[in-house]
Structure formats: C-alpha cells, structure tokens
mmCIF file with all atom_site columns, C-alpha atoms in Angstrom:
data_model
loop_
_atom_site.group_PDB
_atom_site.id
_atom_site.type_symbol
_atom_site.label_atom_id
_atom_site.label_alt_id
_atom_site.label_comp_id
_atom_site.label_asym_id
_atom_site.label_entity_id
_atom_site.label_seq_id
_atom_site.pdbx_PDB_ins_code
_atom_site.Cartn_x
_atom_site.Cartn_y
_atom_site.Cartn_z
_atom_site.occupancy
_atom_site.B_iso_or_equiv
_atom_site.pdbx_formal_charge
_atom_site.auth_seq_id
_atom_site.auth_comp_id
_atom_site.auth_asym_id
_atom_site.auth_atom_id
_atom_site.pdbx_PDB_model_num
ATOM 1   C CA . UNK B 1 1   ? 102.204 81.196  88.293  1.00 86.00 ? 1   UNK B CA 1
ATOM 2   C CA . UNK B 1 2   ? 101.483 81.937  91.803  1.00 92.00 ? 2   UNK B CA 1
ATOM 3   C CA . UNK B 1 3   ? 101.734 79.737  94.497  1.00 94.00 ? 3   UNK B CA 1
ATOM 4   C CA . UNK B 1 4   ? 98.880  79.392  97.172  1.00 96.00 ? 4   UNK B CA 1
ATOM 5   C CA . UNK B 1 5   ? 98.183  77.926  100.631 1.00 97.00 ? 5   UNK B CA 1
ATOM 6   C CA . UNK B 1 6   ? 94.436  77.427  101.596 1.00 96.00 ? 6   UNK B CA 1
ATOM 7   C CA . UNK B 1 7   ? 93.634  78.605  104.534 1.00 96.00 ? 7   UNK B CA 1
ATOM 8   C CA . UNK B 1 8   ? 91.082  75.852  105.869 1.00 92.00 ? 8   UNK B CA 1
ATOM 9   C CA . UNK B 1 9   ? 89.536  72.577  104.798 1.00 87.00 ? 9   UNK B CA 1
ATOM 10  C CA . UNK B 1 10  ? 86.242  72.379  105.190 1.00 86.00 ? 10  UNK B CA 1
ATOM 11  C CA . UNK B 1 11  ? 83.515  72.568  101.915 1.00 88.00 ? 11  UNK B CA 1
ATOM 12  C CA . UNK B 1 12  ? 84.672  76.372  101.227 1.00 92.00 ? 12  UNK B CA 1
ATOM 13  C CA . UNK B 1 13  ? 88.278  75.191  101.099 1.00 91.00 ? 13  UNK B CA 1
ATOM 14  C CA . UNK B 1 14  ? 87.071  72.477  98.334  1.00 89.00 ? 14  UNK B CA 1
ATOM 15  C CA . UNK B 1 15  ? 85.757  74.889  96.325  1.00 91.00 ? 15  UNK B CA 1
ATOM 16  C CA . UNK B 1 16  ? 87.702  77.273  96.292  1.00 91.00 ? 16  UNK B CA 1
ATOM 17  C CA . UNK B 1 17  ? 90.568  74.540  95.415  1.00 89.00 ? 17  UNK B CA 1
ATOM 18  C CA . UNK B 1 18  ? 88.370  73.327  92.221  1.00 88.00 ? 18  UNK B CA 1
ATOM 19  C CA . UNK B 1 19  ? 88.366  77.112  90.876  1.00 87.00 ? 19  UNK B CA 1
ATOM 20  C CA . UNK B 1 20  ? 92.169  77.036  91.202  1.00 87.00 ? 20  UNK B CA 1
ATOM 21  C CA . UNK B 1 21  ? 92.540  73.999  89.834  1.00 83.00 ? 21  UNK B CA 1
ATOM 22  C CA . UNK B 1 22  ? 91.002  75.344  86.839  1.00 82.00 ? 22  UNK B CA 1
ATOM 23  C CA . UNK B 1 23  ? 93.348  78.392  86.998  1.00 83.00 ? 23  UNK B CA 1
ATOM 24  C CA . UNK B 1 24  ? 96.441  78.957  84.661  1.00 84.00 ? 24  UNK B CA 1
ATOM 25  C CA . UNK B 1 25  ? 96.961  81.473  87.226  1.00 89.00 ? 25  UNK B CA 1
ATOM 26  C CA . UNK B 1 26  ? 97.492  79.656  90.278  1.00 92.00 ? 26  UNK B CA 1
ATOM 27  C CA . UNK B 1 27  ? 99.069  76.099  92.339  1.00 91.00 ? 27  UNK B CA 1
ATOM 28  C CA . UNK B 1 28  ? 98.019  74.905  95.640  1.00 92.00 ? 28  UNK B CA 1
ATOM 29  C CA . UNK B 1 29  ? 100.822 74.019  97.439  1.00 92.00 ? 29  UNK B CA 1
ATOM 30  C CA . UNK B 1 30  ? 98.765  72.734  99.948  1.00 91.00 ? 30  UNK B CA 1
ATOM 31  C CA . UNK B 1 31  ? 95.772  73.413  103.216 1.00 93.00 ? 31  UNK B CA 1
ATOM 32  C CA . UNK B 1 32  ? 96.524  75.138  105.965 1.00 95.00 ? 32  UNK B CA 1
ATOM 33  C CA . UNK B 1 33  ? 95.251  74.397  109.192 1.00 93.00 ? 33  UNK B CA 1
ATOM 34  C CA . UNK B 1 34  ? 95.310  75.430  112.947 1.00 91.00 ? 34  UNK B CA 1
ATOM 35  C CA . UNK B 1 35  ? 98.232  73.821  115.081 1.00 88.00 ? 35  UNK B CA 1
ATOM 36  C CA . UNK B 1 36  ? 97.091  70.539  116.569 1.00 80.00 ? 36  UNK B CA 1
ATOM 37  C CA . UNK B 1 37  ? 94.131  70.004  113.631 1.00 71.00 ? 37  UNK B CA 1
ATOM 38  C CA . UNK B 1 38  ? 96.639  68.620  110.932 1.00 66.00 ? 38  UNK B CA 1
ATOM 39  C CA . UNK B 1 39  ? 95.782  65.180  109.391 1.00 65.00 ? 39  UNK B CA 1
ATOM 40  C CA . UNK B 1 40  ? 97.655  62.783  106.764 1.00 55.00 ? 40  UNK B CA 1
ATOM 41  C CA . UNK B 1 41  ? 94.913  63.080  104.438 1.00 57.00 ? 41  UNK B CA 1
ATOM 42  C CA . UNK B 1 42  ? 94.807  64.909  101.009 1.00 53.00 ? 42  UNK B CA 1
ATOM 43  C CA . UNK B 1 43  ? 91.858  67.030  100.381 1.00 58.00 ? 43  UNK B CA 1
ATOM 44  C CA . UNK B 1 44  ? 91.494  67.151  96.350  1.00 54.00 ? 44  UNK B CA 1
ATOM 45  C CA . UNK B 1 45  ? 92.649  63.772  94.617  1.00 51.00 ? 45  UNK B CA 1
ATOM 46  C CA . UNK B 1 46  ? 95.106  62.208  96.824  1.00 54.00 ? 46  UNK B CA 1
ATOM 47  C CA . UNK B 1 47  ? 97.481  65.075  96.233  1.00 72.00 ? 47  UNK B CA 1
ATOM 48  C CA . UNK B 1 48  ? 97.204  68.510  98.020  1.00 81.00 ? 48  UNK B CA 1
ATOM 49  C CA . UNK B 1 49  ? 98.390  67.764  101.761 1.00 86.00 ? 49  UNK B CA 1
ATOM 50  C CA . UNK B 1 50  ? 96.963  68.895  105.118 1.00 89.00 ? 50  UNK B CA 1
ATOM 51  C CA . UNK B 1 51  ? 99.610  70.695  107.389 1.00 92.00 ? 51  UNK B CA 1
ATOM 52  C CA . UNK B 1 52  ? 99.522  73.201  110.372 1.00 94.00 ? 52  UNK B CA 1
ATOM 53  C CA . UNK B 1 53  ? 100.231 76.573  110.039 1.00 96.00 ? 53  UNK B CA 1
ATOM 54  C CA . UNK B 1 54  ? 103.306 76.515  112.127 1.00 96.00 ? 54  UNK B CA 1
ATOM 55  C CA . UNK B 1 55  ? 104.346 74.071  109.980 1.00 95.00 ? 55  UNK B CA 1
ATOM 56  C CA . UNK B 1 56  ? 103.412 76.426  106.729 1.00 96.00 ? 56  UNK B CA 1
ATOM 57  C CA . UNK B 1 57  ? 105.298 79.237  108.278 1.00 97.00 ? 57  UNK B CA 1
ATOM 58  C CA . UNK B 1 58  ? 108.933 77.006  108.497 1.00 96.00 ? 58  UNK B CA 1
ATOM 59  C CA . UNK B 1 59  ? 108.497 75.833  104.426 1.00 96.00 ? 59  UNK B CA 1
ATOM 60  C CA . UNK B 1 60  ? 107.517 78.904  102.728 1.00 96.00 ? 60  UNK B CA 1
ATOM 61  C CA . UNK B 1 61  ? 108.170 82.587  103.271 1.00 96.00 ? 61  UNK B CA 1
ATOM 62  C CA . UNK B 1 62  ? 106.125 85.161  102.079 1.00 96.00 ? 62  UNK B CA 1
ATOM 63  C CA . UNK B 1 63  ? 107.990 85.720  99.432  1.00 94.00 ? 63  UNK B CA 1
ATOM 64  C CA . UNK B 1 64  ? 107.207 82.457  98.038  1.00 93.00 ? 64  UNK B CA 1
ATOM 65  C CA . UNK B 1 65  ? 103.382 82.190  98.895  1.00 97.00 ? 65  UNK B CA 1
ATOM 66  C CA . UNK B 1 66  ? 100.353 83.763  99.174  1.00 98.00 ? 66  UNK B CA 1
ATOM 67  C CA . UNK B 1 67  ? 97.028  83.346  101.330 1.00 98.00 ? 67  UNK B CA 1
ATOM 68  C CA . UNK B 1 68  ? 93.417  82.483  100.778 1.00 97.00 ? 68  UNK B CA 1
ATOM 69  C CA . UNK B 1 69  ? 91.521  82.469  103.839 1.00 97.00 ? 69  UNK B CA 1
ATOM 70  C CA . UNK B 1 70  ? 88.866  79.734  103.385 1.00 94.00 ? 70  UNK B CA 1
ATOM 71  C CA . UNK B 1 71  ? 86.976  79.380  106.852 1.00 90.00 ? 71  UNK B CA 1
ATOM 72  C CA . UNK B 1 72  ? 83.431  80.195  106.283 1.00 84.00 ? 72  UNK B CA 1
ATOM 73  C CA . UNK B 1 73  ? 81.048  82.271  107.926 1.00 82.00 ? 73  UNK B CA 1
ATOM 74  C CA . UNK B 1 74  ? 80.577  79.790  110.917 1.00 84.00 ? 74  UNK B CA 1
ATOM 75  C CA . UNK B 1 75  ? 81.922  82.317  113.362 1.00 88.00 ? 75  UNK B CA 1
ATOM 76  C CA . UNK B 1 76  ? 82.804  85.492  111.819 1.00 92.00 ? 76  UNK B CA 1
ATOM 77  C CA . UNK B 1 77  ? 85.402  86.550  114.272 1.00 95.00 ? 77  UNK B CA 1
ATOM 78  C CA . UNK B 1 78  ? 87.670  83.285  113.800 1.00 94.00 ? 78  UNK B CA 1
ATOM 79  C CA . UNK B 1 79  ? 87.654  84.544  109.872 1.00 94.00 ? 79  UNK B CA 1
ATOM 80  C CA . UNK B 1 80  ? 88.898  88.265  111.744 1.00 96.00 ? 80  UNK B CA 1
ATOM 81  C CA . UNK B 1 81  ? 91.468  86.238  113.391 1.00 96.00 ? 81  UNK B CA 1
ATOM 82  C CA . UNK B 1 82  ? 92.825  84.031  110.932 1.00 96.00 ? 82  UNK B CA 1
ATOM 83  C CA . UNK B 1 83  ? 93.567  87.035  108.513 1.00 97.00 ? 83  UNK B CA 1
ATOM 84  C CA . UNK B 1 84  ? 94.740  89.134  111.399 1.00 97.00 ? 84  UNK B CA 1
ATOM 85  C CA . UNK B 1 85  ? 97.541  86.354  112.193 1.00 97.00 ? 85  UNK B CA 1
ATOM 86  C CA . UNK B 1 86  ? 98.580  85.565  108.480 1.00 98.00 ? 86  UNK B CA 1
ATOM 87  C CA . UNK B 1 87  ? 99.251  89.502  107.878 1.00 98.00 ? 87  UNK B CA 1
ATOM 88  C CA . UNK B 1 88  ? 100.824 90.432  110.771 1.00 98.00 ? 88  UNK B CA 1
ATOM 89  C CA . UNK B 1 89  ? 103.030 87.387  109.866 1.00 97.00 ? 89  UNK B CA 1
ATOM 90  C CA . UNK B 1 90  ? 103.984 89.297  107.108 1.00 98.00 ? 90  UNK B CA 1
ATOM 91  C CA . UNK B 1 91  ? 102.247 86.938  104.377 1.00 98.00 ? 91  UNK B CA 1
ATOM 92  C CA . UNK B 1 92  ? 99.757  88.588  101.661 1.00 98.00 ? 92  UNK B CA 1
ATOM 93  C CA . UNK B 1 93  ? 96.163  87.754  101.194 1.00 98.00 ? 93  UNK B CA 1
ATOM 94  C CA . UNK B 1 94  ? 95.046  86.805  97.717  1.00 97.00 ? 94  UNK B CA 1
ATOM 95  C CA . UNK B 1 95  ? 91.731  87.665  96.608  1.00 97.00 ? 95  UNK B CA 1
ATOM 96  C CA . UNK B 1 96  ? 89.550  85.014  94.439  1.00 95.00 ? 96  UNK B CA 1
ATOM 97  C CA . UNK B 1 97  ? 87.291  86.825  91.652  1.00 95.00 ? 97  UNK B CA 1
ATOM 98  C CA . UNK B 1 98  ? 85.212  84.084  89.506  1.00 93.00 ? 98  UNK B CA 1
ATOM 99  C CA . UNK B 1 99  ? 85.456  84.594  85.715  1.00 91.00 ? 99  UNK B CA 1
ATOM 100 C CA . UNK B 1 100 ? 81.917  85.254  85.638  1.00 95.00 ? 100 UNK B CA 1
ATOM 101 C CA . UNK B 1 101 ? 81.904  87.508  88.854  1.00 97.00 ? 101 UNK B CA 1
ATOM 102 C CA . UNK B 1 102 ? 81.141  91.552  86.960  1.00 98.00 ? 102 UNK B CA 1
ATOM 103 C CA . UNK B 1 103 ? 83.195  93.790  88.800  1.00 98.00 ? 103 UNK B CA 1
ATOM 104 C CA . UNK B 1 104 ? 82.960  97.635  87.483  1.00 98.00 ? 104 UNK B CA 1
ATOM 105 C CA . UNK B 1 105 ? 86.549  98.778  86.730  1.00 98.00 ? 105 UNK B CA 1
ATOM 106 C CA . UNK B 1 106 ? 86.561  101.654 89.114  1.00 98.00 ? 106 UNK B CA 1
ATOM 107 C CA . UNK B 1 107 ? 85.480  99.168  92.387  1.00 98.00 ? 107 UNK B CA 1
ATOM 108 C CA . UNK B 1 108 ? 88.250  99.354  95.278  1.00 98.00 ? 108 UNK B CA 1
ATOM 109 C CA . UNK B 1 109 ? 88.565  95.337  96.153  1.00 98.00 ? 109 UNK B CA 1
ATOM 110 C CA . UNK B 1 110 ? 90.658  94.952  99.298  1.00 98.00 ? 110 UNK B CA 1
ATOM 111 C CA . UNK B 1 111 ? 92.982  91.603  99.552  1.00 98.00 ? 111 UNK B CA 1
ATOM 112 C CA . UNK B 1 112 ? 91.686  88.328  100.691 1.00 97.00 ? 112 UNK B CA 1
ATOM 113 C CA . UNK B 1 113 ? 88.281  88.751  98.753  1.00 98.00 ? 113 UNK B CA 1
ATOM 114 C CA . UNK B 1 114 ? 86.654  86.071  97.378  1.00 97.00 ? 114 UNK B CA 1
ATOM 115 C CA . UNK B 1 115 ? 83.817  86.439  94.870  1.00 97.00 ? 115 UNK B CA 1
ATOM 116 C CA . UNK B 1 116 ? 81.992  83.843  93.254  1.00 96.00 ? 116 UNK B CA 1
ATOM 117 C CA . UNK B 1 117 ? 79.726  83.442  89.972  1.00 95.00 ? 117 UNK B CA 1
ATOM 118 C CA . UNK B 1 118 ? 77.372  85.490  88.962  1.00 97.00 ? 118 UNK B CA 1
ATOM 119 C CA . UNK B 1 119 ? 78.409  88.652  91.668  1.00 98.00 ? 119 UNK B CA 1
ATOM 120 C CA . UNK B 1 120 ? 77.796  91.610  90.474  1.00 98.00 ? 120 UNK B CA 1
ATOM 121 C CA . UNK B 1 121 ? 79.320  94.539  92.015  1.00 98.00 ? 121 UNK B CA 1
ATOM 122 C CA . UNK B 1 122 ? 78.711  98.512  90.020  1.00 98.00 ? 122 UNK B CA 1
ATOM 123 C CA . UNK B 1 123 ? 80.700  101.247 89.686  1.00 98.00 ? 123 UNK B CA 1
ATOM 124 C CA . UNK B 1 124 ? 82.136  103.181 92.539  1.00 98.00 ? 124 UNK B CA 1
ATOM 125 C CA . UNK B 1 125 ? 82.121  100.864 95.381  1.00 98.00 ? 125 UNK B CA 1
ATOM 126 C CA . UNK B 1 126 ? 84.816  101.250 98.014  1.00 98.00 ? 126 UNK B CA 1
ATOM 127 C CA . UNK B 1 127 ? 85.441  97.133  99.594  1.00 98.00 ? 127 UNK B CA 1
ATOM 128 C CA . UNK B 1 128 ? 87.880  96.367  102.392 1.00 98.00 ? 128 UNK B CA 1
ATOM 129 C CA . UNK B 1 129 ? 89.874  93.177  102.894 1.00 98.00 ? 129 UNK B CA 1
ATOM 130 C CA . UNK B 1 130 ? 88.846  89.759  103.521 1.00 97.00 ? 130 UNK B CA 1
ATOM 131 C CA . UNK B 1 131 ? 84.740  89.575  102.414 1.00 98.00 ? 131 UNK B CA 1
ATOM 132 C CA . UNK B 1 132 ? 82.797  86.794  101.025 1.00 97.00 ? 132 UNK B CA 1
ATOM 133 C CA . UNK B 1 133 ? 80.640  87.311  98.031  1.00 98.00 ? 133 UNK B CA 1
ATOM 134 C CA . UNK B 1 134 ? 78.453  84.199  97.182  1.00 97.00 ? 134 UNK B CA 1
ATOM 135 C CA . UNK B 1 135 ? 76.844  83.588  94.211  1.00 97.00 ? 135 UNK B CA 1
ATOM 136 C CA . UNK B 1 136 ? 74.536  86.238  92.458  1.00 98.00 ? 136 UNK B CA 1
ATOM 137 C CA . UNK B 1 137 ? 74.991  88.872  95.313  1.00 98.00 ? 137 UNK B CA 1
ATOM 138 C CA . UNK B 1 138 ? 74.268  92.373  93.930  1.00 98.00 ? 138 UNK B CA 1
ATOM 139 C CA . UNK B 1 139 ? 76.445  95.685  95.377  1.00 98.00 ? 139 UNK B CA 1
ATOM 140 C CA . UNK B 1 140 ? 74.853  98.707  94.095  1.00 98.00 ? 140 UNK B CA 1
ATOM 141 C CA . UNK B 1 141 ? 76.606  101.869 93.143  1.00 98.00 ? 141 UNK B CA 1
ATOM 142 C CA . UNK B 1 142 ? 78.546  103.897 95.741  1.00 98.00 ? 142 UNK B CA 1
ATOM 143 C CA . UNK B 1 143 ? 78.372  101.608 98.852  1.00 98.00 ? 143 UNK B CA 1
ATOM 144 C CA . UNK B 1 144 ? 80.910  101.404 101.273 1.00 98.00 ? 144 UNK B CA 1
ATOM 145 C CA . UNK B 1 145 ? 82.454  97.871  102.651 1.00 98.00 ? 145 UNK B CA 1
ATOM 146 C CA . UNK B 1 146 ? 84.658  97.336  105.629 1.00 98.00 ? 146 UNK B CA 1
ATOM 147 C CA . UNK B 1 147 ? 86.287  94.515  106.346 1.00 98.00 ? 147 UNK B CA 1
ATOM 148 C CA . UNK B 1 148 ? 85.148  90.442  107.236 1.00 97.00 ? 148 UNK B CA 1
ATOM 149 C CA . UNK B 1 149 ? 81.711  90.451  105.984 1.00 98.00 ? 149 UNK B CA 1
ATOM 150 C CA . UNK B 1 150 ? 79.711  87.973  104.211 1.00 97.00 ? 150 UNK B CA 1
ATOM 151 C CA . UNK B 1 151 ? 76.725  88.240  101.657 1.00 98.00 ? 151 UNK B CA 1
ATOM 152 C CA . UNK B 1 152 ? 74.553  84.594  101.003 1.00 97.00 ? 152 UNK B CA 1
ATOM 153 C CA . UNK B 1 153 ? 73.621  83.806  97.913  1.00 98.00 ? 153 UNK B CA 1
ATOM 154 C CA . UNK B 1 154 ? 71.458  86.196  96.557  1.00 98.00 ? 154 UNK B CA 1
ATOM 155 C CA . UNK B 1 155 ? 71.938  89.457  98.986  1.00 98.00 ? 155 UNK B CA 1
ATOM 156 C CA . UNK B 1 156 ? 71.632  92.395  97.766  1.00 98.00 ? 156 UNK B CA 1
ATOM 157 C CA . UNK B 1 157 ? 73.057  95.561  99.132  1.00 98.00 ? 157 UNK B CA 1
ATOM 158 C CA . UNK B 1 158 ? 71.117  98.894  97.862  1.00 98.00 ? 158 UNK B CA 1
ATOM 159 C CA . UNK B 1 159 ? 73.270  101.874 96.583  1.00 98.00 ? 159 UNK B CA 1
ATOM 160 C CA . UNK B 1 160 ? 75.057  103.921 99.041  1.00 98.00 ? 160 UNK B CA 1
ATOM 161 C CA . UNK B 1 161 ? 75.155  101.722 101.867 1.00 98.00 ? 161 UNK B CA 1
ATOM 162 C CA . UNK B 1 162 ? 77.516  101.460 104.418 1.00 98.00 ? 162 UNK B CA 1
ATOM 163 C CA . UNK B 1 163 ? 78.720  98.508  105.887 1.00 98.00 ? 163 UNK B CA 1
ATOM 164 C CA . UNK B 1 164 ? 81.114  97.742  108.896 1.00 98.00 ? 164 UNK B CA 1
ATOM 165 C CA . UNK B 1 165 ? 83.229  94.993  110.125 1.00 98.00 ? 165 UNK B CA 1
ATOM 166 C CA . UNK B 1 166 ? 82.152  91.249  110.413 1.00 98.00 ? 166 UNK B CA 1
ATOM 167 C CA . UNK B 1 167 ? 78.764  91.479  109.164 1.00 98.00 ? 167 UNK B CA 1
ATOM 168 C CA . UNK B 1 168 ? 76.401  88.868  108.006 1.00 98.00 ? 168 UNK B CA 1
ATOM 169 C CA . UNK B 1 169 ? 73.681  88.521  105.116 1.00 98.00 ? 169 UNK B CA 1
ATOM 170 C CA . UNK B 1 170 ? 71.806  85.716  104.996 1.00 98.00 ? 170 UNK B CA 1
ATOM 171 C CA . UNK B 1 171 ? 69.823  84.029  101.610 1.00 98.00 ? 171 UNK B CA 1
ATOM 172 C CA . UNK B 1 172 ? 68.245  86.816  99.510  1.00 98.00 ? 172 UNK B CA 1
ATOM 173 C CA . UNK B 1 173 ? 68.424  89.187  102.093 1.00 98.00 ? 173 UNK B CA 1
ATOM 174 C CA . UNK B 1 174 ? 67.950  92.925  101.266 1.00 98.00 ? 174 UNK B CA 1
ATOM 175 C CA . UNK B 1 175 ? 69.412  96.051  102.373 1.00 98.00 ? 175 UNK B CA 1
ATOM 176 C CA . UNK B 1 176 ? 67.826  99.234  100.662 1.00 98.00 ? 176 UNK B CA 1
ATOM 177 C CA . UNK B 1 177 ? 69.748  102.352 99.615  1.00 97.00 ? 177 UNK B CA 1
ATOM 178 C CA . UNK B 1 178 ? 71.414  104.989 101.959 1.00 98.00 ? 178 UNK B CA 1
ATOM 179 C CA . UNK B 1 179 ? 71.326  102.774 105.125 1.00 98.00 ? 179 UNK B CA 1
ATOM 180 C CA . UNK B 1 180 ? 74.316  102.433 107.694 1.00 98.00 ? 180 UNK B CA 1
ATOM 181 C CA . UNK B 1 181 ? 74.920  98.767  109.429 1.00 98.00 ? 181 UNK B CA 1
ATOM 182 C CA . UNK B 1 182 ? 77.330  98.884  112.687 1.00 98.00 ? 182 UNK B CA 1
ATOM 183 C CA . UNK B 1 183 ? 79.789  96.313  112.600 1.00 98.00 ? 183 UNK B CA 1
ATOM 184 C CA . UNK B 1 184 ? 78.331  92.098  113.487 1.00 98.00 ? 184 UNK B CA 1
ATOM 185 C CA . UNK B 1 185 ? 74.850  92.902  111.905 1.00 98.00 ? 185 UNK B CA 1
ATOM 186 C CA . UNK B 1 186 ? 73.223  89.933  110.712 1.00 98.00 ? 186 UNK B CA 1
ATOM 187 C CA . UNK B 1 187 ? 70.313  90.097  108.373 1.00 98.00 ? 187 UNK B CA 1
ATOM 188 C CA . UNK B 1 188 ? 68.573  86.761  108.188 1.00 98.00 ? 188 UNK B CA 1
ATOM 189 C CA . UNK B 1 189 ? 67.456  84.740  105.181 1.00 98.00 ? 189 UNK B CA 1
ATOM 190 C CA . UNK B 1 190 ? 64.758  86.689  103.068 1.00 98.00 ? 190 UNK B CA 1
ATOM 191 C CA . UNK B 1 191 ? 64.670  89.243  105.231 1.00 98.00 ? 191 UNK B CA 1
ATOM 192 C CA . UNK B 1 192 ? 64.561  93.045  103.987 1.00 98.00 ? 192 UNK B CA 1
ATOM 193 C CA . UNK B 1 193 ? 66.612  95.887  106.145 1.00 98.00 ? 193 UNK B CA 1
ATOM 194 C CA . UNK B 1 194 ? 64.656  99.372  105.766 1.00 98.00 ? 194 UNK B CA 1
ATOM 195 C CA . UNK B 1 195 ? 66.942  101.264 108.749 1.00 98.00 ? 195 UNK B CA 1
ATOM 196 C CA . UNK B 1 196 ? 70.530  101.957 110.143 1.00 98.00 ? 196 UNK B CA 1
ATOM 197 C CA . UNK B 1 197 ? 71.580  98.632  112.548 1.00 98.00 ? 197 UNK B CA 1
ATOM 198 C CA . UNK B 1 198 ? 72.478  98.263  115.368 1.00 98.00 ? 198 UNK B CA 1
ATOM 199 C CA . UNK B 1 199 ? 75.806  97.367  116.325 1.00 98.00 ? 199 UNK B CA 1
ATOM 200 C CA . UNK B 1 200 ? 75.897  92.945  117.310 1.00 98.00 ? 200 UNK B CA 1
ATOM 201 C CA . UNK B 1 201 ? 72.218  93.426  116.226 1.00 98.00 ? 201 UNK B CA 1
ATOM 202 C CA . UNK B 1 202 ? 69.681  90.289  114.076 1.00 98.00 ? 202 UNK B CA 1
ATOM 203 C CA . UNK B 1 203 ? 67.652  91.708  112.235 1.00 98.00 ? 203 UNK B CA 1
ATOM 204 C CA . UNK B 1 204 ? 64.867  88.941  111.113 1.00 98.00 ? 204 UNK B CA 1
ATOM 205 C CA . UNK B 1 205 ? 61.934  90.177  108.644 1.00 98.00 ? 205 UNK B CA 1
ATOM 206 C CA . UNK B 1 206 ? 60.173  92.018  106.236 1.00 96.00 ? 206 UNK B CA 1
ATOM 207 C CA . UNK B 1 207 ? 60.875  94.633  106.965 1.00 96.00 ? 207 UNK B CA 1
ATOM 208 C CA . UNK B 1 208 ? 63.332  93.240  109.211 1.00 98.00 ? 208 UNK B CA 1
ATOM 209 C CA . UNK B 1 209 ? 62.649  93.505  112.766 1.00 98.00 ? 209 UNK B CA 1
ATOM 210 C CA . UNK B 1 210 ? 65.302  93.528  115.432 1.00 98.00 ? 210 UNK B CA 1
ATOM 211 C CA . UNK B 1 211 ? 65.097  90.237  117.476 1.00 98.00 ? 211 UNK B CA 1
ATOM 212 C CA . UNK B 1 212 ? 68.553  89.557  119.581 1.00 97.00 ? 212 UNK B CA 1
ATOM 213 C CA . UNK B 1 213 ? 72.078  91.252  120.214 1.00 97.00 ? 213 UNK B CA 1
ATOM 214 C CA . UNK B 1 214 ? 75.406  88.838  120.262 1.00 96.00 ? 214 UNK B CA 1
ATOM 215 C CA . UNK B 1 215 ? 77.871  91.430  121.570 1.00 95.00 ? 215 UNK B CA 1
ATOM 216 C CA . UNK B 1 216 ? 79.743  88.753  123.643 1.00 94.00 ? 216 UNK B CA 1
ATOM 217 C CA . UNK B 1 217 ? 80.572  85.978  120.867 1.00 92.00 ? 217 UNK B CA 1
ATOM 218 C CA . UNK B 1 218 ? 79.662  87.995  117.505 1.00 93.00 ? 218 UNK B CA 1
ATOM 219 C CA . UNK B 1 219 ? 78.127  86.398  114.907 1.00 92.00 ? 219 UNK B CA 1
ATOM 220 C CA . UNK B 1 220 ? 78.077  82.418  115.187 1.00 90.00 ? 220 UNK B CA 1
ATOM 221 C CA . UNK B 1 221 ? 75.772  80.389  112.392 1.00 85.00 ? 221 UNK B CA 1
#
C-alpha cells in the first residue's frame, strides 16, 4: 500500500482524502501545509494530522512517501510552485484517477494528475504533470496538455488542441478542435473559445470574446 501526504487542506484536500479513504491502494499519513500555517486539528475524523512541510520533509523521505498536490485553482501559480518545491525536493507526485474517470489506454498522464468521476479523456492525448480534471470534463482525441491546468466541471476540450502551462476552464466551457491556448488562458463559465489565445488572456463569451490580460499575477479566482 502506498503511503501519501496531502498537499493542502482546504475542500479539495477533503475530497481527495474521502477517495483514498476508500482506496485499498493508498494511506494518508497525514496534510501537508506551508511553514507557519500548521494547526493541531485533524482534518478527516479526528485522525489524519495537520503538519508543515518542513516538518514533512524531517519524518519521511521520499522513499517512504509520495505527493498529492491538493491546492485548488485559487491562484494557479501557487499550484506551479508547490509542485515545483516538492520535486525538486526529490519527492514524487502521485496522480489520482477516479474509478469511473475513462481514460483511453494509449493517453500519456503526467504525475500529480488528478481526475475525477465521470472524465473522459480519448485516445491519443499527450498530458503533462500536475492538471486538474473535474467532473465530466471531455478531452478529445489528439490534444496536447502542458503542465498546471485546470478544466471545471463540464469543459470540454475539442480534438487536437493545444494547451500550455497554468491554464484555466471555467463551468462548461468549450474549446473547439485545432485551436492553440498560450500558457494562463482562462476561459470563463459557459463560454465557447473559437480561436488561438492569447498568452495571460480571459476570454468571456460565446464565442468568447477577449476581455482582460493578468500577466503580472496569472490567473487568481
């Protein structure tokens, strides 16, 4: 069985905690926070503790333990960050697939993914570490995913797209076939993409319109 730390505790740590829980695969040895953010409380019933990373790094090596990274898509380049630290640390990242998640057997899937129900992801995609894949998001055939990005519930990504670093889809947002998004696009809820992006570029719409850049902070929901 392997062992896990969460990276985070917020509401994406929680559930990603329940689907271990459920696991034969996995035990959390415990959340993993930022230096300074620790608390005495347990997250899950009373008995999964709270402790900081430095204190993570002195009782486990990574020969013992594996990564998720559970911070959200609240700012985007924190989630860039966090996995950035925990590698070059020489820990691995462990990616999360949902039993009902339908991953095509000849998908690339980087480490640190984590895919929930009801994701369905065809044949010949090429997907780089440390996404997000909520529930029912639909990767077509062929596309092409870097690395830090998360899909809303509901995206869907047209065939042969390619996607950058660190970019955002919101609720039932679409992307059709062939396009190219530069890294930090964000597609807002319910909004449909019919061009290439924009690098730092919102795209609001249907068809989406481009309304704002965020080159100086990146993405922040």
């Amino acid at each position: 069985m392997q062992r896990l730390l969460i990276f985070g505790a917020g509401s994406l740590a929680k559930i990603i905690s329940q689907w271990l829980w459920e696991s034969d695969k996995y035990s959390v040895a415990g959340f993993v926070v930022d230096d300074g953010y620790e608390c005495d409380k347990c997250i899950v019933g009373d008995a999964i503790p709270v402790i900081s990373y430095s204190e993570a790094k002195r009782q486990y090596s990574a020969a013992d333990i594996r990564f998720v990274i559970a911070v959200g898509y609240k700012t985007l380049r924190n989630r860039a960050r966090v996995a950035k630290r925990i590698t070059n640390d020489g820990y691995s990242l462990e990616s999360i697939i949902s039993k009902s998640a339908s991953i095509d057997t000849s998908v690339k899937l980087g480490e640190g993914c984590i895919v929930f129900p009801n994701v369905t992801i065809e044949p010949f995609c090429d997907i780089g570490a440390n996404n997000i894949f909520w529930s029912g998001t639909i990767i077509c055939h062929d596309v092409k995913i870097g690395e830090h990005n998360f899909f809303a519930a509901g995206s869907l990504i047209g065939g042969e797209v390619s996607i950058e670093n660190l970019c955002f889809f919101g609720f039932r947002s679409i992307v059709i076939h062939r396009l190219t998004l530069a890294s930090e696009t964000l597609i807002g809820a319910a909004s449909m993409l019919s061009s290439d992006s924009e690098s730092a570029a919102k795209y609001v719409g249907t068809p989406a319109k481009l309304i704002g850049f965020h080159h100086e902070y990146g993405i922040q929901i």
